[in-house]
PDB file of C-alpha atoms in Angstrom:
ATOM      1  CA  TRP A  22       0.000   0.000   0.000  1.00 65.00           C
ATOM      2  CA  GLU A  23       1.027   3.605  -0.583  1.00 76.00           C
ATOM      3  CA  ALA A  24       1.994   5.712   2.413  1.00 86.00           C
ATOM      4  CA  ARG A  25      -1.127   6.932   4.180  1.00 95.00           C
ATOM      5  CA  THR A  26      -1.898   8.803   7.401  1.00 97.00           C
ATOM      6  CA  ASN A  27      -4.894   8.158   9.626  1.00 97.00           C
ATOM      7  CA  SER A  28      -5.806  11.681  10.737  1.00 97.00           C
ATOM      8  CA  ILE A  29      -8.195  10.531  13.477  1.00 97.00           C
ATOM      9  CA  ARG A  30      -5.870  10.823  16.458  1.00 97.00           C
ATOM     10  CA  ASN A  31      -7.663   8.260  18.611  1.00 97.00           C
ATOM     11  CA  ASN A  32      -9.351   5.445  16.698  1.00 96.00           C
ATOM     12  CA  THR A  33      -8.667   2.883  19.449  1.00 97.00           C
ATOM     13  CA  MET A  34     -11.091   4.622  21.810  1.00 95.00           C
ATOM     14  CA  VAL A  35      -8.578   5.666  24.465  1.00 97.00           C
ATOM     15  CA  GLY A  36     -10.390   7.451  27.277  1.00 97.00           C
ATOM     16  CA  ALA A  37     -13.770   5.843  26.619  1.00 97.00           C
ATOM     17  CA  VAL A  38     -15.546   4.691  29.779  1.00 97.00           C
ATOM     18  CA  ALA A  39     -18.883   2.875  29.872  1.00 96.00           C
ATOM     19  CA  GLY A  40     -21.595   4.464  31.974  1.00 95.00           C
ATOM     20  CA  VAL A  41     -22.423   3.016  35.394  1.00 95.00           C
ATOM     21  CA  ALA A  42     -25.631   2.825  37.400  1.00 96.00           C
ATOM     22  CA  LYS A  43     -26.569   6.043  39.188  1.00 95.00           C
ATOM     23  CA  THR A  44     -28.218   6.539  42.562  1.00 95.00           C
ATOM     24  CA  ILE A  45     -31.878   7.270  41.815  1.00 94.00           C
ATOM     25  CA  GLY A  46     -32.558   8.672  45.275  1.00 93.00           C
ATOM     26  CA  THR A  47     -35.752   8.464  47.269  1.00 92.00           C
ATOM     27  CA  ILE A  48     -38.561   8.974  44.769  1.00 93.00           C
ATOM     28  CA  ALA A  49     -41.699  10.690  46.000  1.00 91.00           C
ATOM     29  CA  THR A  50     -43.677  11.071  42.767  1.00 90.00           C
ATOM     30  CA  LEU A  51     -43.501  10.439  39.028  1.00 91.00           C
ATOM     31  CA  SER A  52     -45.759  12.814  37.141  1.00 88.00           C
ATOM     32  CA  ARG A  53     -46.079  15.062  34.113  1.00 83.00           C
ATOM     33  CA  THR A  54     -45.780  18.786  34.750  1.00 74.00           C
ATOM     34  CA  ALA A  55     -45.626  20.485  31.358  1.00 65.00           C
ATOM     35  CA  SER A  56     -46.114  19.369  27.776  1.00 67.00           C
ATOM     36  CA  THR A  57     -44.498  15.907  27.574  1.00 74.00           C
ATOM     37  CA  THR A  58     -42.017  16.423  30.421  1.00 83.00           C
ATOM     38  CA  VAL A  59     -42.144  13.838  33.195  1.00 88.00           C
ATOM     39  CA  VAL A  60     -40.599  14.841  36.528  1.00 88.00           C
ATOM     40  CA  VAL A  61     -39.150  12.340  38.976  1.00 91.00           C
ATOM     41  CA  ALA A  62     -39.326  14.060  42.359  1.00 90.00           C
ATOM     42  CA  SER A  63     -36.359  12.585  44.186  1.00 92.00           C
ATOM     43  CA  THR A  64     -33.933  13.467  46.958  1.00 90.00           C
ATOM     44  CA  GLY A  65     -30.410  12.116  47.331  1.00 91.00           C
ATOM     45  CA  HIS A  66     -29.894  11.248  43.657  1.00 93.00           C
ATOM     46  CA  THR A  67     -26.681  11.425  41.601  1.00 93.00           C
ATOM     47  CA  VAL A  68     -28.411  11.808  38.217  1.00 94.00           C
ATOM     48  CA  VAL A  69     -27.185  14.383  35.672  1.00 92.00           C
ATOM     49  CA  VAL A  70     -28.422  15.621  32.301  1.00 90.00           C
ATOM     50  CA  GLY A  71     -27.558  13.132  29.564  1.00 89.00           C
ATOM     51  CA  ASP A  72     -27.949  10.033  31.727  1.00 93.00           C
ATOM     52  CA  THR A  73     -30.351   7.337  30.540  1.00 94.00           C
ATOM     53  CA  ILE A  74     -33.447   6.633  32.605  1.00 94.00           C
ATOM     54  CA  THR A  75     -35.520   3.459  32.297  1.00 94.00           C
ATOM     55  CA  VAL A  76     -39.022   3.336  33.742  1.00 94.00           C
ATOM     56  CA  SER A  77     -41.123   0.185  33.838  1.00 94.00           C
ATOM     57  CA  GLY A  78     -44.364  -0.952  35.442  1.00 95.00           C
ATOM     58  CA  ALA A  79     -45.946   2.512  35.644  1.00 92.00           C
ATOM     59  CA  ASN A  80     -49.720   2.466  35.405  1.00 91.00           C
ATOM     60  CA  VAL A  81     -49.429   5.411  32.976  1.00 88.00           C
ATOM     61  CA  ALA A  82     -48.094   3.531  29.960  1.00 87.00           C
ATOM     62  CA  ALA A  83     -46.615   6.609  28.279  1.00 86.00           C
ATOM     63  CA  TYR A  84     -44.146   7.027  31.135  1.00 89.00           C
ATOM     64  CA  ASN A  85     -42.588   3.584  30.558  1.00 91.00           C
ATOM     65  CA  GLY A  86     -39.520   3.145  28.382  1.00 90.00           C
ATOM     66  CA  THR A  87     -35.951   4.373  28.157  1.00 91.00           C
ATOM     67  CA  PHE A  88     -35.283   8.099  27.803  1.00 90.00           C
ATOM     68  CA  ALA A  89     -32.578  10.721  28.088  1.00 89.00           C
ATOM     69  CA  VAL A  90     -32.557  12.768  31.285  1.00 92.00           C
ATOM     70  CA  SER A  91     -33.271  16.302  30.083  1.00 87.00           C
ATOM     71  CA  ALA A  92     -33.170  18.478  33.202  1.00 89.00           C
ATOM     72  CA  ILE A  93     -32.034  18.429  36.822  1.00 91.00           C
ATOM     73  CA  VAL A  94     -32.919  20.309  39.955  1.00 86.00           C
ATOM     74  CA  ALA A  95     -30.184  19.339  42.399  1.00 80.00           C
ATOM     75  CA  ASN A  96     -31.412  17.101  45.209  1.00 82.00           C
ATOM     76  CA  VAL A  97     -35.009  17.820  44.204  1.00 90.00           C
ATOM     77  CA  SER A  98     -35.837  16.176  40.877  1.00 92.00           C
ATOM     78  CA  TYR A  99     -34.770  15.002  37.437  1.00 93.00           C
ATOM     79  CA  SER A 100     -36.929  14.888  34.347  1.00 92.00           C
ATOM     80  CA  TYR A 101     -37.274  13.355  30.911  1.00 90.00           C
ATOM     81  CA  VAL A 102     -39.429  13.849  27.821  1.00 86.00           C
ATOM     82  CA  CYS A 103     -41.851  11.123  26.750  1.00 84.00           C
ATOM     83  CA  ALA A 104     -43.865  10.869  23.544  1.00 74.00           C
ATOM     84  CA  SER A 105     -47.258  11.541  25.124  1.00 75.00           C
ATOM     85  CA  SER A 106     -48.876  14.295  27.154  1.00 70.00           C
ATOM     86  CA  ALA A 107     -50.464  11.979  29.720  1.00 69.00           C
ATOM     87  CA  THR A 108     -51.354  13.984  32.819  1.00 70.00           C
ATOM     88  CA  ASP A 109     -51.621  11.500  35.693  1.00 76.00           C
ATOM     89  CA  SER A 110     -49.238  10.812  38.533  1.00 86.00           C
ATOM     90  CA  ALA A 111     -47.957   7.261  38.157  1.00 89.00           C
ATOM     91  CA  THR A 112     -47.902   4.337  40.540  1.00 90.00           C
ATOM     92  CA  GLY A 113     -46.315   0.886  40.420  1.00 93.00           C
ATOM     93  CA  TYR A 114     -43.176   2.034  38.649  1.00 93.00           C
ATOM     94  CA  THR A 115     -39.556   0.878  38.805  1.00 94.00           C
ATOM     95  CA  VAL A 116     -36.807   3.363  37.922  1.00 95.00           C
ATOM     96  CA  SER A 117     -33.152   2.849  37.034  1.00 96.00           C
ATOM     97  CA  VAL A 118     -30.615   5.328  35.665  1.00 96.00           C
ATOM     98  CA  LEU A 119     -27.392   4.635  33.771  1.00 95.00           C
ATOM     99  CA  GLY A 120     -24.665   7.238  33.407  1.00 95.00           C
ATOM    100  CA  GLN A 121     -23.787   8.521  29.939  1.00 92.00           C
ATOM    101  CA  GLY A 122     -20.193   7.392  30.239  1.00 94.00           C
ATOM    102  CA  THR A 123     -17.216   9.133  28.691  1.00 95.00           C
ATOM    103  CA  LEU A 124     -16.498   9.549  24.991  1.00 95.00           C
ATOM    104  CA  PRO A 125     -13.036   8.690  23.653  1.00 97.00           C
ATOM    105  CA  THR A 126     -10.483  11.502  23.891  1.00 97.00           C
ATOM    106  CA  ASN A 127     -11.075  14.112  21.123  1.00 97.00           C
ATOM    107  CA  TRP A 128     -14.552  12.731  20.279  1.00 97.00           C
ATOM    108  CA  THR A 129     -17.714  14.800  20.839  1.00 94.00           C
ATOM    109  CA  GLN A 130     -21.470  14.534  20.381  1.00 90.00           C
ATOM    110  CA  GLY A 131     -23.477  17.263  18.686  1.00 84.00           C
ATOM    111  CA  ASN A 132     -26.888  18.496  17.561  1.00 74.00           C
ATOM    112  CA  ASN A 133     -30.178  16.895  18.593  1.00 71.00           C
ATOM    113  CA  THR A 134     -30.507  17.558  22.315  1.00 71.00           C
ATOM    114  CA  GLY A 135     -33.386  15.112  22.668  1.00 80.00           C
ATOM    115  CA  VAL A 136     -31.193  12.080  21.911  1.00 86.00           C
ATOM    116  CA  VAL A 137     -28.033  11.111  23.764  1.00 86.00           C
ATOM    117  CA  ALA A 138     -25.295   8.753  22.686  1.00 89.00           C
ATOM    118  CA  SER A 139     -24.296   6.878  25.817  1.00 92.00           C
ATOM    119  CA  VAL A 140     -21.143   4.772  25.997  1.00 95.00           C
ATOM    120  CA  VAL A 141     -22.383   1.345  27.097  1.00 95.00           C
ATOM    121  CA  GLY A 142     -19.387  -0.824  26.266  1.00 96.00           C
ATOM    122  CA  THR A 143     -15.855  -1.050  24.883  1.00 96.00           C
ATOM    123  CA  GLY A 144     -13.731  -3.974  23.796  1.00 97.00           C
ATOM    124  CA  THR A 145     -12.301  -5.897  20.875  1.00 97.00           C
ATOM    125  CA  GLU A 146     -14.113  -8.039  18.306  1.00 98.00           C
ATOM    126  CA  SER A 147     -12.134  -9.994  15.690  1.00 97.00           C
ATOM    127  CA  GLY A 148      -9.121  -7.807  16.432  1.00 97.00           C
ATOM    128  CA  ILE A 149     -11.128  -4.599  15.961  1.00 98.00           C
ATOM    129  CA  THR A 150     -11.174  -2.152  18.878  1.00 97.00           C
ATOM    130  CA  TYR A 151     -14.711  -0.851  19.302  1.00 98.00           C
ATOM    131  CA  ILE A 152     -17.031   1.340  21.316  1.00 97.00           C
ATOM    132  CA  ASP A 153     -20.750   0.639  21.796  1.00 98.00           C
ATOM    133  CA  PHE A 154     -23.034   3.661  21.606  1.00 96.00           C
ATOM    134  CA  ARG A 155     -26.650   3.517  22.721  1.00 94.00           C
ATOM    135  CA  PHE A 156     -28.635   6.271  21.014  1.00 92.00           C
ATOM    136  CA  VAL A 157     -31.805   6.838  23.031  1.00 90.00           C
ATOM    137  CA  GLY A 158     -34.363   9.544  23.673  1.00 86.00           C
ATOM    138  CA  ILE A 159     -37.201  11.525  22.141  1.00 84.00           C
ATOM    139  CA  THR A 160     -36.084  13.711  19.243  1.00 83.00           C
ATOM    140  CA  ALA A 161     -36.399  17.395  19.996  1.00 73.00           C
ATOM    141  CA  SER A 162     -35.233  20.493  18.158  1.00 63.00           C
ATOM    142  CA  GLY A 163     -33.300  18.769  15.394  1.00 63.00           C
ATOM    143  CA  THR A 164     -33.355  15.631  13.320  1.00 72.00           C
ATOM    144  CA  ASN A 165     -29.666  14.697  13.388  1.00 83.00           C
ATOM    145  CA  THR A 166     -27.446  13.287  16.107  1.00 87.00           C
ATOM    146  CA  ASN A 167     -23.728  13.416  15.322  1.00 90.00           C
ATOM    147  CA  ILE A 168     -20.628  11.775  16.738  1.00 94.00           C
ATOM    148  CA  PHE A 169     -17.541  13.779  15.736  1.00 95.00           C
ATOM    149  CA  LEU A 170     -14.454  11.572  15.567  1.00 96.00           C
ATOM    150  CA  ASP A 171     -11.955  14.402  16.094  1.00 95.00           C
ATOM    151  CA  THR A 172     -11.844  18.192  16.067  1.00 93.00           C
ATOM    152  CA  LEU A 173     -11.918  20.265  12.896  1.00 90.00           C
ATOM    153  CA  ALA A 174      -8.757  22.088  13.939  1.00 90.00           C
ATOM    154  CA  ALA A 175      -6.758  18.868  14.348  1.00 93.00           C
ATOM    155  CA  THR A 176      -6.322  17.997  10.655  1.00 95.00           C
ATOM    156  CA  SER A 177      -5.003  20.391   8.014  1.00 95.00           C
ATOM    157  CA  ALA A 178      -6.407  20.171   4.506  1.00 95.00           C
ATOM    158  CA  SER A 179      -6.273  22.054   1.213  1.00 95.00           C
ATOM    159  CA  PRO A 180      -8.871  23.013  -1.397  1.00 94.00           C
ATOM    160  CA  SER A 181     -10.082  20.278  -3.782  1.00 94.00           C
ATOM    161  CA  GLN A 182      -8.271  17.441  -2.016  1.00 95.00           C
ATOM    162  CA  VAL A 183      -9.927  14.008  -2.011  1.00 95.00           C
ATOM    163  CA  TRP A 184     -10.373  12.431   1.431  1.00 96.00           C
ATOM    164  CA  ASN A 185     -11.720   9.041   2.493  1.00 96.00           C
ATOM    165  CA  LEU A 186     -13.480   7.986   5.690  1.00 96.00           C
ATOM    166  CA  ALA A 187     -13.812   4.316   6.651  1.00 96.00           C
ATOM    167  CA  PHE A 188     -15.200   2.648   9.768  1.00 96.00           C
ATOM    168  CA  TYR A 189     -16.619  -0.624  11.030  1.00 97.00           C
ATOM    169  CA  VAL A 190     -20.162  -0.708  12.412  1.00 96.00           C
ATOM    170  CA  ARG A 191     -22.680  -3.327  13.420  1.00 96.00           C
ATOM    171  CA  LEU A 192     -26.070  -3.448  15.114  1.00 97.00           C
ATOM    172  CA  VAL A 193     -25.831  -4.617  18.729  1.00 97.00           C
ATOM    173  CA  SER A 194     -29.435  -4.142  19.879  1.00 96.00           C
ATOM    174  CA  GLY A 195     -32.535  -2.102  19.211  1.00 93.00           C
ATOM    175  CA  ALA A 196     -33.751  -1.195  15.742  1.00 91.00           C
ATOM    176  CA  MET A 197     -33.731   1.497  13.055  1.00 90.00           C
ATOM    177  CA  THR A 198     -37.301   2.444  13.995  1.00 88.00           C
ATOM    178  CA  ASN A 199     -37.809   6.212  13.421  1.00 88.00           C
ATOM    179  CA  ILE A 200     -34.261   6.437  12.039  1.00 88.00           C
ATOM    180  CA  SER A 201     -34.114   7.525   8.408  1.00 85.00           C
ATOM    181  CA  SER A 202     -30.474   6.545   7.917  1.00 86.00           C
ATOM    182  CA  LEU A 203     -27.027   6.162   9.399  1.00 89.00           C
ATOM    183  CA  GLN A 204     -24.513   8.215   7.429  1.00 89.00           C
ATOM    184  CA  CYS A 205     -20.840   8.998   7.561  1.00 88.00           C
ATOM    185  CA  GLY A 206     -19.631  12.418   6.569  1.00 90.00           C
ATOM    186  CA  ILE A 207     -16.642  14.672   6.066  1.00 92.00           C
ATOM    187  CA  ILE A 208     -16.635  18.357   6.999  1.00 90.00           C
ATOM    188  CA  ASP A 209     -14.218  20.938   5.660  1.00 90.00           C
ATOM    189  CA  THR A 210     -13.937  24.505   6.910  1.00 89.00           C
ATOM    190  CA  ILE A 211     -16.527  25.643   4.363  1.00 88.00           C
ATOM    191  CA  ALA A 212     -19.277  23.014   4.579  1.00 80.00           C
ATOM    192  CA  ALA A 213     -20.273  19.491   5.604  1.00 73.00           C
ATOM    193  CA  SER A 214     -20.968  16.654   3.220  1.00 75.00           C
ATOM    194  CA  GLN A 215     -22.929  13.583   4.216  1.00 68.00           C
ATOM    195  CA  GLY A 216     -21.829  10.367   2.609  1.00 77.00           C
ATOM    196  CA  THR A 217     -22.672   6.727   2.346  1.00 75.00           C
ATOM    197  CA  VAL A 218     -25.980   5.652   3.845  1.00 76.00           C
ATOM    198  CA  THR A 219     -25.281   2.493   5.812  1.00 82.00           C
ATOM    199  CA  THR A 220     -27.671  -0.177   7.061  1.00 87.00           C
ATOM    200  CA  PRO A 221     -25.772  -2.071   9.743  1.00 92.00           C
ATOM    201  CA  THR A 222     -26.876  -5.583  10.651  1.00 94.00           C
ATOM    202  CA  SER A 223     -26.000  -7.919  13.514  1.00 96.00           C
ATOM    203  CA  ALA A 224     -23.423  -9.705  11.346  1.00 97.00           C
ATOM    204  CA  GLY A 225     -19.814  -9.756  12.543  1.00 98.00           C
ATOM    205  CA  LEU A 226     -18.092  -6.402  12.876  1.00 98.00           C
ATOM    206  CA  SER A 227     -15.238  -7.420  10.570  1.00 98.00           C
ATOM    207  CA  THR A 228     -17.720  -7.952   7.705  1.00 97.00           C
ATOM    208  CA  GLN A 229     -19.151  -4.425   7.844  1.00 96.00           C
ATOM    209  CA  ARG A 230     -16.607  -1.759   6.920  1.00 96.00           C
ATOM    210  CA  PHE A 231     -18.154   1.238   5.196  1.00 93.00           C
ATOM    211  CA  THR A 232     -16.332   3.952   3.277  1.00 93.00           C
ATOM    212  CA  PHE A 233     -17.029   7.416   1.888  1.00 93.00           C
ATOM    213  CA  SER A 234     -14.874   9.631  -0.354  1.00 93.00           C
ATOM    214  CA  ARG A 235     -15.278  13.373  -0.727  1.00 92.00           C
ATOM    215  CA  THR A 236     -13.641  16.082  -2.802  1.00 93.00           C
ATOM    216  CA  LEU A 237     -13.262  19.162  -0.625  1.00 92.00           C
ATOM    217  CA  ASN A 238     -14.475  22.598  -1.628  1.00 89.00           C
ATOM    218  CA  ALA A 239     -12.337  24.706  -3.924  1.00 84.00           C
ATOM    219  CA  GLY A 240     -12.474  27.736  -1.645  1.00 86.00           C
ATOM    220  CA  ALA A 241     -10.456  28.647   1.430  1.00 89.00           C
ATOM    221  CA  VAL A 242     -10.331  25.183   2.988  1.00 92.00           C
ATOM    222  CA  THR A 243      -7.854  24.784   5.847  1.00 94.00           C
ATOM    223  CA  GLY A 244      -9.109  21.758   7.804  1.00 94.00           C
ATOM    224  CA  VAL A 245     -11.147  18.577   7.671  1.00 94.00           C
ATOM    225  CA  GLN A 246     -13.176  16.557  10.180  1.00 94.00           C
ATOM    226  CA  SER A 247     -15.134  13.298  10.112  1.00 93.00           C
ATOM    227  CA  PHE A 248     -18.385  12.304  11.772  1.00 93.00           C
ATOM    228  CA  LEU A 249     -21.115   9.693  11.970  1.00 92.00           C
ATOM    229  CA  GLN A 250     -24.697  10.892  11.771  1.00 90.00           C
ATOM    230  CA  LEU A 251     -27.984   9.337  12.852  1.00 89.00           C
ATOM    231  CA  VAL A 252     -30.735  10.951  10.745  1.00 86.00           C
ATOM    232  CA  THR A 253     -34.113  10.652  12.457  1.00 84.00           C
ATOM    233  CA  ALA A 254     -37.724  11.240  11.521  1.00 78.00           C
ATOM    234  CA  ALA A 255     -39.416  14.531  12.348  1.00 75.00           C
ATOM    235  CA  ALA A 256     -39.691  15.270  16.077  1.00 72.00           C
ATOM    236  CA  PRO A 257     -40.943  14.064  18.437  1.00 80.00           C
ATOM    237  CA  VAL A 258     -40.266  10.343  17.948  1.00 83.00           C
ATOM    238  CA  ALA A 259     -38.615   7.715  20.144  1.00 85.00           C
ATOM    239  CA  ILE A 260     -35.141   6.382  19.274  1.00 89.00           C
ATOM    240  CA  ASP A 261     -33.426   3.388  20.871  1.00 92.00           C
ATOM    241  CA  ILE A 262     -30.557   1.650  19.092  1.00 95.00           C
ATOM    242  CA  THR A 263     -27.101   0.436  20.110  1.00 96.00           C
ATOM    243  CA  LEU A 264     -24.341   0.496  17.492  1.00 96.00           C
ATOM    244  CA  ARG A 265     -20.809  -0.875  17.683  1.00 97.00           C
ATOM    245  CA  ILE A 266     -18.276   1.449  16.031  1.00 97.00           C
ATOM    246  CA  GLY A 267     -14.783   0.185  15.288  1.00 98.00           C
ATOM    247  CA  LEU A 268     -11.449   1.667  14.161  1.00 98.00           C
ATOM    248  CA  PRO A 269     -12.533   4.708  12.119  1.00 97.00           C
ATOM    249  CA  GLN A 270      -9.978   6.062   9.658  1.00 98.00           C
ATOM    250  CA  LEU A 271      -9.795   9.419   7.861  1.00 97.00           C
ATOM    251  CA  GLU A 272      -7.085   9.613   5.210  1.00 97.00           C
ATOM    252  CA  LEU A 273      -6.036  11.780   2.310  1.00 97.00           C
ATOM    253  CA  GLY A 274      -6.801   9.713  -0.789  1.00 95.00           C
ATOM    254  CA  ALA A 275      -9.663   8.509  -2.955  1.00 91.00           C
ATOM    255  CA  PHE A 276     -10.015   5.022  -1.428  1.00 94.00           C
ATOM    256  CA  ALA A 277      -9.747   3.305   1.926  1.00 94.00           C
ATOM    257  CA  THR A 278      -6.622   1.391   2.926  1.00 95.00           C
ATOM    258  CA  PRO A 279      -6.093  -1.115   5.766  1.00 95.00           C
ATOM    259  CA  VAL A 280      -6.527   0.245   9.263  1.00 96.00           C
ATOM    260  CA  ILE A 281      -3.812   2.358  10.852  1.00 97.00           C
ATOM    261  CA  SER A 282      -4.256   2.300  14.640  1.00 96.00           C
ATOM    262  CA  THR A 283      -3.934   5.554  16.587  1.00 97.00           C
ATOM    263  CA  SER A 284      -4.243   6.405  20.266  1.00 97.00           C
ATOM    264  CA  ALA A 285      -2.925   9.950  20.811  1.00 96.00           C
ATOM    265  CA  ALA A 286      -1.791  11.356  17.454  1.00 97.00           C
ATOM    266  CA  ALA A 287      -2.228  10.855  13.731  1.00 97.00           C
ATOM    267  CA  ALA A 288      -0.143   7.941  12.465  1.00 97.00           C
ATOM    268  CA  THR A 289       1.434   7.194   9.095  1.00 96.00           C
ATOM    269  CA  ARG A 290       1.961   3.842   7.378  1.00 90.00           C
ATOM    270  CA  ALA A 291       5.342   3.799   5.660  1.00 73.00           C
TER     271      ALA A 291
END
């Protein structure tokens, strides 16, 4: 293979930590207060915005399910948005909360505030280092949820260059219900460009490597960035899917080459 550089500085998921169970506190009530917001009145909790709450057994069916925690009042309550405007206080419920975990170093989540991407697992499958993301919540102001694989400032680029993004992905659990597509994309300092629409299955991770090539804009381009994007139906709809992402690679060139592992800096294959 020709010399190539993987510009994603951390494709082996260094720094990623799976979320752990949170203290739900002493719950007094579970009820809707405004629109579709359900408030869990609780003291002594350790819940924060972005955690994942699961409610089951409530006699108000709309309150049951898994959602993103959307607001906190310290030591008083935490709340989430459901897909119905049921008005009753609930009884018979069981509540658990899982922390959002920590993204790999240099990775970030962006856009749709109604859906969170929680880190629920890390490991290796068929020699491929991976991270498991659970995307869950009720879509809110936007229709896209993005995972940025590095910062835009980290990788220099020039006008009209051809770049390629490749990554492994497979379905771990959940479904594509209310999800229009899973796309990979490349941003330059002028504009974003979505790429290949992927339909991951539960087949082995090593059998599902997707790629996307893009010619950058001809204008004043100085940098490039890669991302994965979950495109959802119009708000508000419920999303719950877990995807395994492995060894992403962003390289200057029109086609993907074998994986170059990185952990702290871009790396070049001689």
